[in-house]
Amino acid sequence: MPNSRQLNNTSPTRRGIIAAASTLPLSATVLGATTFRSKARGTVQSSTPGQVSPTYTHNVISKKIDPLGTAGDDPYPATLINGSLPGTTMYFKEGDMFRVLVNNKLKEPTTIHWHGLIPPSLQDGVPEISQAPIEAGGSMYYEFPLRQSGTCWYHSHFGLQEQQGHYGALIIEPKEEPHPSDQDFVVFLQDWLNTSPYDIIPQIRKGAKRPGLPPGIPWDESKVFTVDGTPWEVDVYAPGMLMNGQTPKEPPVFQARQGDRVRLRIINAATSTIFRVQLADHPMTVIAADSQPCVPVEIDNFIISPGERYDVLVDVKDLGAWELQAAALGTPQSAIGVLQTDSKQTKPSSNTTFGERMLSYDMLRSPFPTQLPEGPVKTFELPLAGDMKNYLWSMGGEYFAEPYVPNPNATPLYIQAGDQVRVIMKNNTSMAHPMHIHGHFFQVVPEGCDWDTPNLPVMDTVLVYPGETARIQFTADNPGNWLFHCHNLYHFTSGMGRVFKYQVSE
């Protein structure tokens, strides 16, 4: 035991610890940490608290790759998770704790946004809005409960790292699966540049004809994909499209058996490309949109924009091989995969034309009531506009503070917990914009529907077509700061974003 002089020279906090220790059995020790009583021996023991081991570790690295096979001796340095393109596919179960360690081995900061999850605001991965960037050589441990299930994904929200390959799939299995299948495949769609994405916007502002497309690549305007003959305007021209990191020359093969029910989890992780997806000779049944269940609806094809996900079921009735095509609208290119039952068949059946039944938002219905709980209604009218001469994009007439915005002036969109938040977006531009809200799911309210229409579809990204108006609504139930932006990364970094900011009343 310490003598009286030692006690008198000890701080009040230290004296309290010593006094507490003096009341413990002689077999107990104090380790500046946690004390607990052993049930087996009835004595108090000690342990040092520590962090729970992560389920996944993401090492963010720079690595030169050439997925298109066209870069020659000078492949572009990609930004990858664990060295692969796309990054590690993560699997969890509904109710699990989400535990991921991110080690930044780059020479610049990074972050990761968990697209489709409902994390605490400070783990949402948007620099300076909902997370401090992970500095070069630093790491961050993400941990929060998973309160949903479905098909999600993750990607960087720092600079243009997403275009450089910083992304991957994230699948959360439900406690009870309402749509069991024999096979379950992730279909990850990407557009790929072999040059720095940081050169694209300067090229556009200098009047480049097809920014992103290297010289010498043939361009057949008659083969450009449209929507039923209506031209589709694009402003960035990636030289290649990938499915699960592979080109149409060596497509991914999804192996099934005759009679199988196959689930395809289709994720558009492209930076700016909007795809139209169809499986040759097979209808598809949509069972989920943006990880949220919907009443099954049979279609021939669907349009999917950056950030969106669709889960579809396919019944494989015959032997053979069939082309899964994701046509890049506004270009003559496609990302291609093959669904196959017979490994001896080398040439799959291909799509000659798109079927008549194309999915639209008004065909989607939630299987459960989705009316919002009572609360004050707060409405935001945020027209989408673009200044193509200067390549600037705005929401509600304001430009968000991003690297390519010289004079940002976007103000926060203030809301309070319990608000019914309604957003009306008129697209005054000639391009389509996929609009994504972080930290919330919203109802898509088609024009002509009442705001309290039951069973409206629930999503986190909505594509607003040129000249059309999108209406969405959600309950403000996740306090914090949340980004709301166009998921065309070039439009976002040129101003098309705002922030929902929660306030509390005095």
PDB file of N, CA, C and O in Angstrom, residues 54 56-63 78-84 87-88 90 100-106 110 112 114 134 137-140 154 165-167:
ATOM      1  N   PRO A  54     -12.584  -5.991 -37.689  1.00  0.00           N
ATOM      2  CA  PRO A  54     -13.490  -5.685 -38.804  1.00  0.00           C
ATOM      3  C   PRO A  54     -13.888  -6.937 -39.570  1.00  0.00           C
ATOM      4  O   PRO A  54     -13.137  -7.925 -39.618  1.00  0.00           O
ATOM      5  N   TYR A  56     -14.477  -6.727 -42.842  1.00  0.00           N
ATOM      6  CA  TYR A  56     -13.715  -6.534 -44.074  1.00  0.00           C
ATOM      7  C   TYR A  56     -12.674  -5.447 -43.853  1.00  0.00           C
ATOM      8  O   TYR A  56     -12.910  -4.491 -43.097  1.00  0.00           O
ATOM      9  N   THR A  57     -11.552  -5.574 -44.523  1.00  0.00           N
ATOM     10  CA  THR A  57     -10.529  -4.538 -44.546  1.00  0.00           C
ATOM     11  C   THR A  57     -10.346  -4.074 -45.986  1.00  0.00           C
ATOM     12  O   THR A  57     -10.131  -4.907 -46.886  1.00  0.00           O
ATOM     13  N   HIS A  58     -10.448  -2.769 -46.197  1.00  0.00           N
ATOM     14  CA  HIS A  58     -10.264  -2.191 -47.519  1.00  0.00           C
ATOM     15  C   HIS A  58      -8.926  -1.457 -47.566  1.00  0.00           C
ATOM     16  O   HIS A  58      -8.747  -0.439 -46.882  1.00  0.00           O
ATOM     17  N   ASN A  59      -8.004  -1.965 -48.348  1.00  0.00           N
ATOM     18  CA  ASN A  59      -6.754  -1.275 -48.598  1.00  0.00           C
ATOM     19  C   ASN A  59      -6.897  -0.503 -49.903  1.00  0.00           C
ATOM     20  O   ASN A  59      -7.049  -1.105 -50.976  1.00  0.00           O
ATOM     21  N   VAL A  60      -6.889   0.822 -49.810  1.00  0.00           N
ATOM     22  CA  VAL A  60      -7.062   1.674 -50.986  1.00  0.00           C
ATOM     23  C   VAL A  60      -5.680   1.943 -51.571  1.00  0.00           C
ATOM     24  O   VAL A  60      -4.821   2.542 -50.909  1.00  0.00           O
ATOM     25  N   ILE A  61      -5.453   1.482 -52.793  1.00  0.00           N
ATOM     26  CA  ILE A  61      -4.125   1.583 -53.387  1.00  0.00           C
ATOM     27  C   ILE A  61      -4.203   2.180 -54.790  1.00  0.00           C
ATOM     28  O   ILE A  61      -5.273   2.221 -55.410  1.00  0.00           O
ATOM     29  N   SER A  62      -3.070   2.614 -55.281  1.00  0.00           N
ATOM     30  CA  SER A  62      -2.936   3.030 -56.673  1.00  0.00           C
ATOM     31  C   SER A  62      -2.229   1.914 -57.429  1.00  0.00           C
ATOM     32  O   SER A  62      -1.204   1.391 -56.974  1.00  0.00           O
ATOM     33  N   LYS A  63      -2.797   1.532 -58.566  1.00  0.00           N
ATOM     34  CA  LYS A  63      -2.245   0.413 -59.326  1.00  0.00           C
ATOM     35  C   LYS A  63      -2.524   0.638 -60.811  1.00  0.00           C
ATOM     36  O   LYS A  63      -3.639   0.983 -61.197  1.00  0.00           O
ATOM     37  N   ALA A  78      -4.956   3.347 -61.659  1.00  0.00           N
ATOM     38  CA  ALA A  78      -6.299   3.300 -61.097  1.00  0.00           C
ATOM     39  C   ALA A  78      -6.233   3.421 -59.581  1.00  0.00           C
ATOM     40  O   ALA A  78      -5.183   3.241 -58.962  1.00  0.00           O
ATOM     41  N   THR A  79      -7.384   3.744 -58.977  1.00  0.00           N
ATOM     42  CA  THR A  79      -7.526   3.769 -57.526  1.00  0.00           C
ATOM     43  C   THR A  79      -8.432   2.611 -57.146  1.00  0.00           C
ATOM     44  O   THR A  79      -9.618   2.616 -57.475  1.00  0.00           O
ATOM     45  N   LEU A  80      -7.863   1.604 -56.491  1.00  0.00           N
ATOM     46  CA  LEU A  80      -8.564   0.338 -56.317  1.00  0.00           C
ATOM     47  C   LEU A  80      -8.678  -0.061 -54.852  1.00  0.00           C
ATOM     48  O   LEU A  80      -7.864   0.339 -54.017  1.00  0.00           O
ATOM     49  N   ILE A  81      -9.699  -0.859 -54.567  1.00  0.00           N
ATOM     50  CA  ILE A  81      -9.868  -1.494 -53.261  1.00  0.00           C
ATOM     51  C   ILE A  81      -9.256  -2.893 -53.325  1.00  0.00           C
ATOM     52  O   ILE A  81      -9.671  -3.722 -54.130  1.00  0.00           O
ATOM     53  N   ASN A  82      -8.247  -3.115 -52.510  1.00  0.00           N
ATOM     54  CA  ASN A  82      -7.589  -4.423 -52.431  1.00  0.00           C
ATOM     55  C   ASN A  82      -7.062  -4.902 -53.781  1.00  0.00           C
ATOM     56  O   ASN A  82      -6.942  -6.098 -54.038  1.00  0.00           O
ATOM     57  N   GLY A  83      -6.770  -3.950 -54.654  1.00  0.00           N
ATOM     58  CA  GLY A  83      -6.100  -4.266 -55.907  1.00  0.00           C
ATOM     59  C   GLY A  83      -6.963  -4.806 -57.011  1.00  0.00           C
ATOM     60  O   GLY A  83      -6.452  -5.198 -58.064  1.00  0.00           O
ATOM     61  N   SER A  84      -8.297  -4.862 -56.838  1.00  0.00           N
ATOM     62  CA  SER A  84      -9.162  -5.449 -57.862  1.00  0.00           C
ATOM     63  C   SER A  84     -10.137  -4.421 -58.421  1.00  0.00           C
ATOM     64  O   SER A  84     -10.443  -3.413 -57.796  1.00  0.00           O
ATOM     65  N   GLY A  87     -13.894  -3.419 -56.663  1.00  0.00           N
ATOM     66  CA  GLY A  87     -13.345  -3.814 -55.380  1.00  0.00           C
ATOM     67  C   GLY A  87     -14.064  -5.009 -54.781  1.00  0.00           C
ATOM     68  O   GLY A  87     -15.033  -5.550 -55.342  1.00  0.00           O
ATOM     69  N   THR A  88     -13.597  -5.427 -53.626  1.00  0.00           N
ATOM     70  CA  THR A  88     -14.141  -6.586 -52.921  1.00  0.00           C
ATOM     71  C   THR A  88     -15.659  -6.492 -52.753  1.00  0.00           C
ATOM     72  O   THR A  88     -16.174  -5.483 -52.289  1.00  0.00           O
ATOM     73  N   MET A  90     -18.774  -7.238 -50.718  1.00  0.00           N
ATOM     74  CA  MET A  90     -19.007  -7.496 -49.306  1.00  0.00           C
ATOM     75  C   MET A  90     -20.406  -8.083 -49.106  1.00  0.00           C
ATOM     76  O   MET A  90     -21.362  -7.635 -49.727  1.00  0.00           O
ATOM     77  N   VAL A 100     -16.040  -2.197 -41.011  1.00  0.00           N
ATOM     78  CA  VAL A 100     -15.088  -2.158 -42.123  1.00  0.00           C
ATOM     79  C   VAL A 100     -13.937  -1.223 -41.764  1.00  0.00           C
ATOM     80  O   VAL A 100     -14.154  -0.083 -41.348  1.00  0.00           O
ATOM     81  N   LEU A 101     -12.726  -1.709 -41.926  1.00  0.00           N
ATOM     82  CA  LEU A 101     -11.526  -0.903 -41.722  1.00  0.00           C
ATOM     83  C   LEU A 101     -11.014  -0.456 -43.080  1.00  0.00           C
ATOM     84  O   LEU A 101     -10.813  -1.282 -43.985  1.00  0.00           O
ATOM     85  N   VAL A 102     -10.792   0.842 -43.238  1.00  0.00           N
ATOM     86  CA  VAL A 102     -10.276   1.395 -44.487  1.00  0.00           C
ATOM     87  C   VAL A 102      -8.872   1.928 -44.243  1.00  0.00           C
ATOM     88  O   VAL A 102      -8.676   2.817 -43.400  1.00  0.00           O
ATOM     89  N   ASN A 103      -7.912   1.373 -44.960  1.00  0.00           N
ATOM     90  CA  ASN A 103      -6.524   1.825 -44.893  1.00  0.00           C
ATOM     91  C   ASN A 103      -6.198   2.589 -46.171  1.00  0.00           C
ATOM     92  O   ASN A 103      -6.271   2.028 -47.269  1.00  0.00           O
ATOM     93  N   ASN A 104      -5.871   3.854 -46.036  1.00  0.00           N
ATOM     94  CA  ASN A 104      -5.582   4.684 -47.202  1.00  0.00           C
ATOM     95  C   ASN A 104      -4.097   4.629 -47.533  1.00  0.00           C
ATOM     96  O   ASN A 104      -3.273   5.252 -46.873  1.00  0.00           O
ATOM     97  N   LYS A 105      -3.763   3.882 -48.574  1.00  0.00           N
ATOM     98  CA  LYS A 105      -2.373   3.749 -48.998  1.00  0.00           C
ATOM     99  C   LYS A 105      -2.065   4.612 -50.210  1.00  0.00           C
ATOM    100  O   LYS A 105      -1.055   4.411 -50.898  1.00  0.00           O
ATOM    101  N   LEU A 106      -2.929   5.594 -50.458  1.00  0.00           N
ATOM    102  CA  LEU A 106      -2.702   6.554 -51.536  1.00  0.00           C
ATOM    103  C   LEU A 106      -1.805   7.689 -51.059  1.00  0.00           C
ATOM    104  O   LEU A 106      -1.500   7.811 -49.871  1.00  0.00           O
ATOM    105  N   THR A 110      -8.802  10.169 -49.053  1.00  0.00           N
ATOM    106  CA  THR A 110      -9.897   9.410 -49.644  1.00  0.00           C
ATOM    107  C   THR A 110     -11.038   9.352 -48.643  1.00  0.00           C
ATOM    108  O   THR A 110     -10.896   9.736 -47.470  1.00  0.00           O
ATOM    109  N   ILE A 112     -15.030   6.842 -48.200  1.00  0.00           N
ATOM    110  CA  ILE A 112     -15.935   5.864 -48.821  1.00  0.00           C
ATOM    111  C   ILE A 112     -17.360   6.181 -48.393  1.00  0.00           C
ATOM    112  O   ILE A 112     -17.643   6.350 -47.206  1.00  0.00           O
ATOM    113  N   TRP A 114     -21.169   4.708 -48.377  1.00  0.00           N
ATOM    114  CA  TRP A 114     -21.872   3.414 -48.406  1.00  0.00           C
ATOM    115  C   TRP A 114     -23.251   3.637 -49.029  1.00  0.00           C
ATOM    116  O   TRP A 114     -24.233   3.878 -48.345  1.00  0.00           O
ATOM    117  N   ILE A 134     -10.014  10.744 -45.006  1.00  0.00           N
ATOM    118  CA  ILE A 134      -8.968   9.878 -44.476  1.00  0.00           C
ATOM    119  C   ILE A 134      -7.661  10.311 -45.137  1.00  0.00           C
ATOM    120  O   ILE A 134      -7.493  10.165 -46.348  1.00  0.00           O
ATOM    121  N   GLY A 137      -2.026   7.720 -45.940  1.00  0.00           N
ATOM    122  CA  GLY A 137      -1.354   6.944 -44.910  1.00  0.00           C
ATOM    123  C   GLY A 137      -2.179   6.714 -43.666  1.00  0.00           C
ATOM    124  O   GLY A 137      -1.718   6.057 -42.733  1.00  0.00           O
ATOM    125  N   GLY A 138      -3.413   7.215 -43.638  1.00  0.00           N
ATOM    126  CA  GLY A 138      -4.274   7.065 -42.465  1.00  0.00           C
ATOM    127  C   GLY A 138      -5.290   5.962 -42.633  1.00  0.00           C
ATOM    128  O   GLY A 138      -5.387   5.309 -43.676  1.00  0.00           O
ATOM    129  N   SER A 139      -6.052   5.691 -41.584  1.00  0.00           N
ATOM    130  CA  SER A 139      -7.104   4.687 -41.639  1.00  0.00           C
ATOM    131  C   SER A 139      -8.307   5.122 -40.851  1.00  0.00           C
ATOM    132  O   SER A 139      -8.233   6.040 -40.036  1.00  0.00           O
ATOM    133  N   MET A 140      -9.427   4.475 -41.119  1.00  0.00           N
ATOM    134  CA  MET A 140     -10.666   4.759 -40.402  1.00  0.00           C
ATOM    135  C   MET A 140     -11.448   3.463 -40.253  1.00  0.00           C
ATOM    136  O   MET A 140     -11.500   2.644 -41.181  1.00  0.00           O
ATOM    137  N   TYR A 154     -20.605   0.630 -52.781  1.00  0.00           N
ATOM    138  CA  TYR A 154     -19.803   1.654 -52.107  1.00  0.00           C
ATOM    139  C   TYR A 154     -18.864   2.302 -53.120  1.00  0.00           C
ATOM    140  O   TYR A 154     -18.499   1.700 -54.135  1.00  0.00           O
ATOM    141  N   GLY A 165     -11.929   3.827 -60.364  1.00  0.00           N
ATOM    142  CA  GLY A 165     -12.080   2.442 -59.962  1.00  0.00           C
ATOM    143  C   GLY A 165     -12.307   2.192 -58.491  1.00  0.00           C
ATOM    144  O   GLY A 165     -12.314   1.040 -58.049  1.00  0.00           O
ATOM    145  N   HIS A 166     -12.544   3.255 -57.743  1.00  0.00           N
ATOM    146  CA  HIS A 166     -12.709   3.153 -56.280  1.00  0.00           C
ATOM    147  C   HIS A 166     -14.168   2.835 -55.963  1.00  0.00           C
ATOM    148  O   HIS A 166     -14.939   3.705 -55.584  1.00  0.00           O
ATOM    149  N   TYR A 167     -14.576   1.541 -56.150  1.00  0.00           N
ATOM    150  CA  TYR A 167     -15.960   1.147 -55.905  1.00  0.00           C
ATOM    151  C   TYR A 167     -16.071  -0.366 -55.819  1.00  0.00           C
ATOM    152  O   TYR A 167     -15.160  -1.107 -56.178  1.00  0.00           O
TER     153      TYR A 167
END
